[in-house]
PDB file of C-alpha atoms in Angstrom:
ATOM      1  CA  UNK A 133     214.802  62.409 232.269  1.00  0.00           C
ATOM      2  CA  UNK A 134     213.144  65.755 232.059  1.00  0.00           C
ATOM      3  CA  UNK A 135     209.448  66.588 232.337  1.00  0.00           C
ATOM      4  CA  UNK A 136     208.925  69.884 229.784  1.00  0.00           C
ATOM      5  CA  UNK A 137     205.782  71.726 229.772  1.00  0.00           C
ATOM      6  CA  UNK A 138     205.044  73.683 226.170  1.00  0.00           C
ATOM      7  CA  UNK A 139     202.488  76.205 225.290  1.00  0.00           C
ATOM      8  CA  UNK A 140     202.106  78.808 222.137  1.00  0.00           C
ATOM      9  CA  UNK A 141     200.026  81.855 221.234  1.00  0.00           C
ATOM     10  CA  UNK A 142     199.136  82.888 224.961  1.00  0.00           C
ATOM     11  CA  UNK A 143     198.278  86.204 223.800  1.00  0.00           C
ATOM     12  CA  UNK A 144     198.841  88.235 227.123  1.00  0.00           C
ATOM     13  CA  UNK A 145     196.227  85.494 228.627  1.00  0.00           C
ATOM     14  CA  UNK A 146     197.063  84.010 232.226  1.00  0.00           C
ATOM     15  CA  UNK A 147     195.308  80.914 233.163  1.00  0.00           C
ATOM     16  CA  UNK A 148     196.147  79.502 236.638  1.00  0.00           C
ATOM     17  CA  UNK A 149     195.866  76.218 235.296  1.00  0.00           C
ATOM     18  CA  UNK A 150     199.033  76.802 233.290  1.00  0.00           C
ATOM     19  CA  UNK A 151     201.096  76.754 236.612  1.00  0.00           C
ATOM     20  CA  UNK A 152     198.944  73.649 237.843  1.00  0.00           C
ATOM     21  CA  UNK A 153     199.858  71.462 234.720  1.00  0.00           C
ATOM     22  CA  UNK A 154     203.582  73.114 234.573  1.00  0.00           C
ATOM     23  CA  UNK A 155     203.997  72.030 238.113  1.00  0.00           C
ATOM     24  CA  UNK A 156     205.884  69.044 237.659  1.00  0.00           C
ATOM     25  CA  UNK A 157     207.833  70.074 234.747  1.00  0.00           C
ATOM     26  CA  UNK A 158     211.901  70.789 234.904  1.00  0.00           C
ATOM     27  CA  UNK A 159     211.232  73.054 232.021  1.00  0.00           C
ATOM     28  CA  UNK A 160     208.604  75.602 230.134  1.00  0.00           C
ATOM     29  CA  UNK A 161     208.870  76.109 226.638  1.00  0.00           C
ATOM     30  CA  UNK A 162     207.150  78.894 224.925  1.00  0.00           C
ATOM     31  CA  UNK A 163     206.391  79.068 221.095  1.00  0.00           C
ATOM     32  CA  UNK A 164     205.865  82.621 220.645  1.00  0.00           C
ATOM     33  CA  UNK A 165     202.808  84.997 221.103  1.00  0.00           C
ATOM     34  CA  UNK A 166     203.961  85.639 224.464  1.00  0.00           C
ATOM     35  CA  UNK A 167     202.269  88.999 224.576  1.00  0.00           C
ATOM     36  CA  UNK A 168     203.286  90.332 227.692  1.00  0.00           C
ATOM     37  CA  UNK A 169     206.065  90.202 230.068  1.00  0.00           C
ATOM     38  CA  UNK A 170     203.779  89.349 232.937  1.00  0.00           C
ATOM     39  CA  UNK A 171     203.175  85.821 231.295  1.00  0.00           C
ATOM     40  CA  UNK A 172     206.798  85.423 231.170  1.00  0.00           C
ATOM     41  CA  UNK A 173     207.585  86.216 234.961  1.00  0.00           C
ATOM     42  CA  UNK A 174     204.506  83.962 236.092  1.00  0.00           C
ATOM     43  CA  UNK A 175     205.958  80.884 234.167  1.00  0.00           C
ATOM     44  CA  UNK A 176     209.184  81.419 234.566  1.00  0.00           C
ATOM     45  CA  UNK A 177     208.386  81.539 238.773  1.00  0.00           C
ATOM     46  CA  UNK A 178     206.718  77.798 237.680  1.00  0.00           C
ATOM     47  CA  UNK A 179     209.981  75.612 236.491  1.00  0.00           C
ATOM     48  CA  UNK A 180     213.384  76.085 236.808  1.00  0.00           C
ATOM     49  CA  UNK A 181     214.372  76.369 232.902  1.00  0.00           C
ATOM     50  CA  UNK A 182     212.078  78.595 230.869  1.00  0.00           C
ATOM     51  CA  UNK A 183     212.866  78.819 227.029  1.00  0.00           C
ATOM     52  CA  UNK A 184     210.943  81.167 224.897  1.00  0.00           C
ATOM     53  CA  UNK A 185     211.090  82.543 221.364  1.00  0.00           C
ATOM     54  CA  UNK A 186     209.217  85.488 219.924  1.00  0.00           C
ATOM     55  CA  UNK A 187     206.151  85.606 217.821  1.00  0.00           C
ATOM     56  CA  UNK A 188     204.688  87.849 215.207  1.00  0.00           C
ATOM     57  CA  UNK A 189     202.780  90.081 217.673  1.00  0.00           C
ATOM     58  CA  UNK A 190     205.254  90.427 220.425  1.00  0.00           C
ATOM     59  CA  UNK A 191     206.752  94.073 220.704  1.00  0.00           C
ATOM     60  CA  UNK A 192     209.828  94.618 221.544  1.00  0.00           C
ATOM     61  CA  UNK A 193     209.712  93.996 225.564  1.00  0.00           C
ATOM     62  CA  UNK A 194     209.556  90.485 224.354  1.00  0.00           C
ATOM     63  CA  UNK A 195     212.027  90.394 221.612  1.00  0.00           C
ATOM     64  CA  UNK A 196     214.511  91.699 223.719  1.00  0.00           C
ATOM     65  CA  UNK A 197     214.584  88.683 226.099  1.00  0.00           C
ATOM     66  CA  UNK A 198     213.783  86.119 223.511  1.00  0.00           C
ATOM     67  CA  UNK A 199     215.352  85.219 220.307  1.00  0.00           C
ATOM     68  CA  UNK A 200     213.174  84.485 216.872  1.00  0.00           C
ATOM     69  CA  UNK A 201     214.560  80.783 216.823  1.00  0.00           C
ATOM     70  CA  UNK A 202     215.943  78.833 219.574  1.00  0.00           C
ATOM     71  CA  UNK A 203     218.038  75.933 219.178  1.00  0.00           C
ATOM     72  CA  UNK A 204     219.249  73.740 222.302  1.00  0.00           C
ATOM     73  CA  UNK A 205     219.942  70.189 223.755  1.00  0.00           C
ATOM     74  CA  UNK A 206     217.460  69.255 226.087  1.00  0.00           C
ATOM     75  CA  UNK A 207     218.760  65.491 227.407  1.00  0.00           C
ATOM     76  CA  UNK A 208     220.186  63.949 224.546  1.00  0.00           C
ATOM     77  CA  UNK A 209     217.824  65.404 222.376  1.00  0.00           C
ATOM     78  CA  UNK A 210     218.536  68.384 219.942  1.00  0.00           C
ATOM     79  CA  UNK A 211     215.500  70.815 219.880  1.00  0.00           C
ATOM     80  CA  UNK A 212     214.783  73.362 217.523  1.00  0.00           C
ATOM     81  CA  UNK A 213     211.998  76.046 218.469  1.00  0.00           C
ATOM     82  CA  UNK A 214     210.436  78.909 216.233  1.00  0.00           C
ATOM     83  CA  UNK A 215     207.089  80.231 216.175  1.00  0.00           C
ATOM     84  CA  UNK A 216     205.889  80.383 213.029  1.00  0.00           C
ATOM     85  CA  UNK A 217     207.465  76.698 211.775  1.00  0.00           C
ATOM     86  CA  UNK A 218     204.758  74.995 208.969  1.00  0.00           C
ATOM     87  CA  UNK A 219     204.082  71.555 209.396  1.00  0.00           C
ATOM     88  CA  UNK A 220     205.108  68.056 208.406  1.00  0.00           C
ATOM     89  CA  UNK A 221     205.830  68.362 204.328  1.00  0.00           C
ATOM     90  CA  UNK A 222     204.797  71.715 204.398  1.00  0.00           C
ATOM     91  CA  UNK A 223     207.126  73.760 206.850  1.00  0.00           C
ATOM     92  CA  UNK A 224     207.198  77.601 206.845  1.00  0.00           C
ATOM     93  CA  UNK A 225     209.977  79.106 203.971  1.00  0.00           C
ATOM     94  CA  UNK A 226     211.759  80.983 207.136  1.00  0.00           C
ATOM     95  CA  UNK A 227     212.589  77.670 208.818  1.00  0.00           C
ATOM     96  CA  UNK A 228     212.626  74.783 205.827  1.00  0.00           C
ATOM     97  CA  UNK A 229     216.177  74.853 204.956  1.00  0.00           C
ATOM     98  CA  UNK A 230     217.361  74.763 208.824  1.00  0.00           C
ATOM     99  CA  UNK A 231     215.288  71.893 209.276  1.00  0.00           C
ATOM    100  CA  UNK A 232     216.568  70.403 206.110  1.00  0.00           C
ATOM    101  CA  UNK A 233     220.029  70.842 206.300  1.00  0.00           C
ATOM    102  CA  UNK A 234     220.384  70.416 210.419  1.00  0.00           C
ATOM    103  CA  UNK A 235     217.185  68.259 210.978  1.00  0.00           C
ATOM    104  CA  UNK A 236     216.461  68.473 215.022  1.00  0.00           C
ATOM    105  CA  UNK A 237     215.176  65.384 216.939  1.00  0.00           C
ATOM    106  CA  UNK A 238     212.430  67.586 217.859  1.00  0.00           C
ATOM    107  CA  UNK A 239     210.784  70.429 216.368  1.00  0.00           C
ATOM    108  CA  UNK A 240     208.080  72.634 217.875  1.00  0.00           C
ATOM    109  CA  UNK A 241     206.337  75.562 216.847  1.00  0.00           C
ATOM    110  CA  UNK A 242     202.875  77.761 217.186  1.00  0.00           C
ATOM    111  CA  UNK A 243     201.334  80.247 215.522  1.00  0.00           C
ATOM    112  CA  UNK A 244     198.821  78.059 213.836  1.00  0.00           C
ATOM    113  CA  UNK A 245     196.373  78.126 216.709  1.00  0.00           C
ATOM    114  CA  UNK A 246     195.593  74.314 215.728  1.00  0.00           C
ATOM    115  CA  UNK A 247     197.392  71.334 218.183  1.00  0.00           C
ATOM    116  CA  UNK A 248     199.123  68.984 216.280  1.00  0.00           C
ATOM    117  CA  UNK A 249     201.914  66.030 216.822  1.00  0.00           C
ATOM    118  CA  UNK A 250     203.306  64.600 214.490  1.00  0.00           C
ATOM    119  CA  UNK A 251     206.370  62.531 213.459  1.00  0.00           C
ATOM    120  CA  UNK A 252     207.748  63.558 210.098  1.00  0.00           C
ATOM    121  CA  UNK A 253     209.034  60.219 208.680  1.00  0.00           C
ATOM    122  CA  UNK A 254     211.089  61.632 206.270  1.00  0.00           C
ATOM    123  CA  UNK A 255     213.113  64.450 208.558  1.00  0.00           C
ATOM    124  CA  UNK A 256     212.533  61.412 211.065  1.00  0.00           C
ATOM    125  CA  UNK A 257     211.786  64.117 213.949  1.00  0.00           C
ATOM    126  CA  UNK A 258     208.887  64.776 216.149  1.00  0.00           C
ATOM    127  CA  UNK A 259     206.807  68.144 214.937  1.00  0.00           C
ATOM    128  CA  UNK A 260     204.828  69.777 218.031  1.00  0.00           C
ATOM    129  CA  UNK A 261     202.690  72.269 217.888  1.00  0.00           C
ATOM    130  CA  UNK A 262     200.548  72.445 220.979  1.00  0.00           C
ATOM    131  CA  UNK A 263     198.036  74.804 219.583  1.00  0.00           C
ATOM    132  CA  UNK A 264     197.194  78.004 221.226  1.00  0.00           C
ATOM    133  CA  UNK A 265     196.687  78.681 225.391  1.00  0.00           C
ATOM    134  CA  UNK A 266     195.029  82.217 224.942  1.00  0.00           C
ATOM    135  CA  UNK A 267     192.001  83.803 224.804  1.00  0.00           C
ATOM    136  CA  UNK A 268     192.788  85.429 221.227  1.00  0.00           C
ATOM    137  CA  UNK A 269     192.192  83.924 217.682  1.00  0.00           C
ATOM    138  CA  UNK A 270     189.679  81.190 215.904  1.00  0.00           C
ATOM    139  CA  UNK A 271     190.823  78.186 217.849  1.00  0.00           C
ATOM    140  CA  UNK A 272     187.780  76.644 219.615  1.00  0.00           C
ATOM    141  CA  UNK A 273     189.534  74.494 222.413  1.00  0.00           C
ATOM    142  CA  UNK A 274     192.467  76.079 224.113  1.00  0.00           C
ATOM    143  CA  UNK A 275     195.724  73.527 224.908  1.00  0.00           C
ATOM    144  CA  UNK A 276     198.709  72.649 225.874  1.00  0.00           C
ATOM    145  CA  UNK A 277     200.822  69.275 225.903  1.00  0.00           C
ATOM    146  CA  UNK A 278     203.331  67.909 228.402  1.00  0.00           C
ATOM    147  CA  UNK A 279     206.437  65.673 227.544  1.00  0.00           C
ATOM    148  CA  UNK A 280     209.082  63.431 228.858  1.00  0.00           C
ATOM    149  CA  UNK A 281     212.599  63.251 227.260  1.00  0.00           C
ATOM    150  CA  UNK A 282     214.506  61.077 228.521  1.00  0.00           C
ATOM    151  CA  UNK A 283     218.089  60.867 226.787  1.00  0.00           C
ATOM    152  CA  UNK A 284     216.767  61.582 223.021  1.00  0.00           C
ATOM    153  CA  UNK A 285     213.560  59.068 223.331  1.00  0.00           C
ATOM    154  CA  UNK A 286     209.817  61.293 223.435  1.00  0.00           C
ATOM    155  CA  UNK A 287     207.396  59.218 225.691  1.00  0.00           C
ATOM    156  CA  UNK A 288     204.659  60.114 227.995  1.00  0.00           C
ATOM    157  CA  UNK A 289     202.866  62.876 225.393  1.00  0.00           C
ATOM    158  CA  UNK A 290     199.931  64.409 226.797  1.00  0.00           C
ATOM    159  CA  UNK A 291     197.199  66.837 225.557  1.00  0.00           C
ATOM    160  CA  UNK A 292     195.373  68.890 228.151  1.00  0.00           C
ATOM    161  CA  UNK A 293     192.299  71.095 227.228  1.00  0.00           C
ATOM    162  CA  UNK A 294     191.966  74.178 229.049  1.00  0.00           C
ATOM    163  CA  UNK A 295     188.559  74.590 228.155  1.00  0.00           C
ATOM    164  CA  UNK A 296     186.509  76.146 225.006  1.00  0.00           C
ATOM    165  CA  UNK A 297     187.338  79.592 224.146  1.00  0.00           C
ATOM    166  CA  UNK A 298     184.822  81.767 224.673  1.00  0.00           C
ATOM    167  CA  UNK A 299     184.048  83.579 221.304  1.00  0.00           C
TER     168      UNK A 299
END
């Protein structure tokens, strides 16, 4: 059983909180936006797995660590993990036939800005997006969720609001 922390669209933005609510993971996953390799270092200090892909606005620093799509076992779960990713019946052109083809149990992705969970009954796999940590963009609430896997079941989902972005 593995506790994972994930976050998206971080922007550059630190938030000491992160580490707080990361604290009892096993691992940190990272949807892209990174922004800077400081954010990297400071999470990856937090658990002892950090997985990351790049987003559309990380340079190259970032892109050289981090891969555009990730796929990976995590338990007995198989996880797929891309930034920009779509949603539930409406997934992003770069990413539908993957998910088609080689449907993950879990899917999560960012870029969006907007939190949302969902299980796609007709992939049958669990779409995360856990909305945007960072200071930039339109999103009004800033979050980031926390799951258990343990062997390929989800339980234990949780939402936690870092506050309203200040705009």
């Amino acid at each position: 059983m593995k506790r994972i922390g994930i976050i998206s669209d971080t922007h550059a933005y630190w938030d000491n909180r992160f580490a707080e609510h990361f604290s009892t993971c096993d691992e940190i996953w990272h949807a892209g936006d990174i922004g800077s390799l400081e954010v990297v270092e400071r999470l990856q200090a937090v658990a002892p797995v950090f997985r990351a892909v790049h987003g559309n606005i990380d340079g190259g620093d970032i892109r050289r660590f981090f891969p555009e799509i990730l796929r990976f076992r995590c338990e007995d779960a198989d996880v797929l993990l891309k930034h920009i990713g779509g949603y539930p019946g409406r997934y992003d052109a770069s990413v539908r036939n993957r998910l088609l083809q080689h449907t993950p149990n879990l899917f999560v992705c960012g870029h969006s800005h907007i939190l949302r969970i969902e299980y796609d009954k007709q992939l049958k796999m669990l779409h995360v997006n856990p909305g945007a940590a960072g200071l930039s963009g339109w999103q009004r609430v800033r979050t980031l969720v926390l799951l258990t896997i343990d062997g390929a079941a989800f339980k234990d989902c949780q939402v936690v609001e870092l506050g309203r972005r200040e705009i």
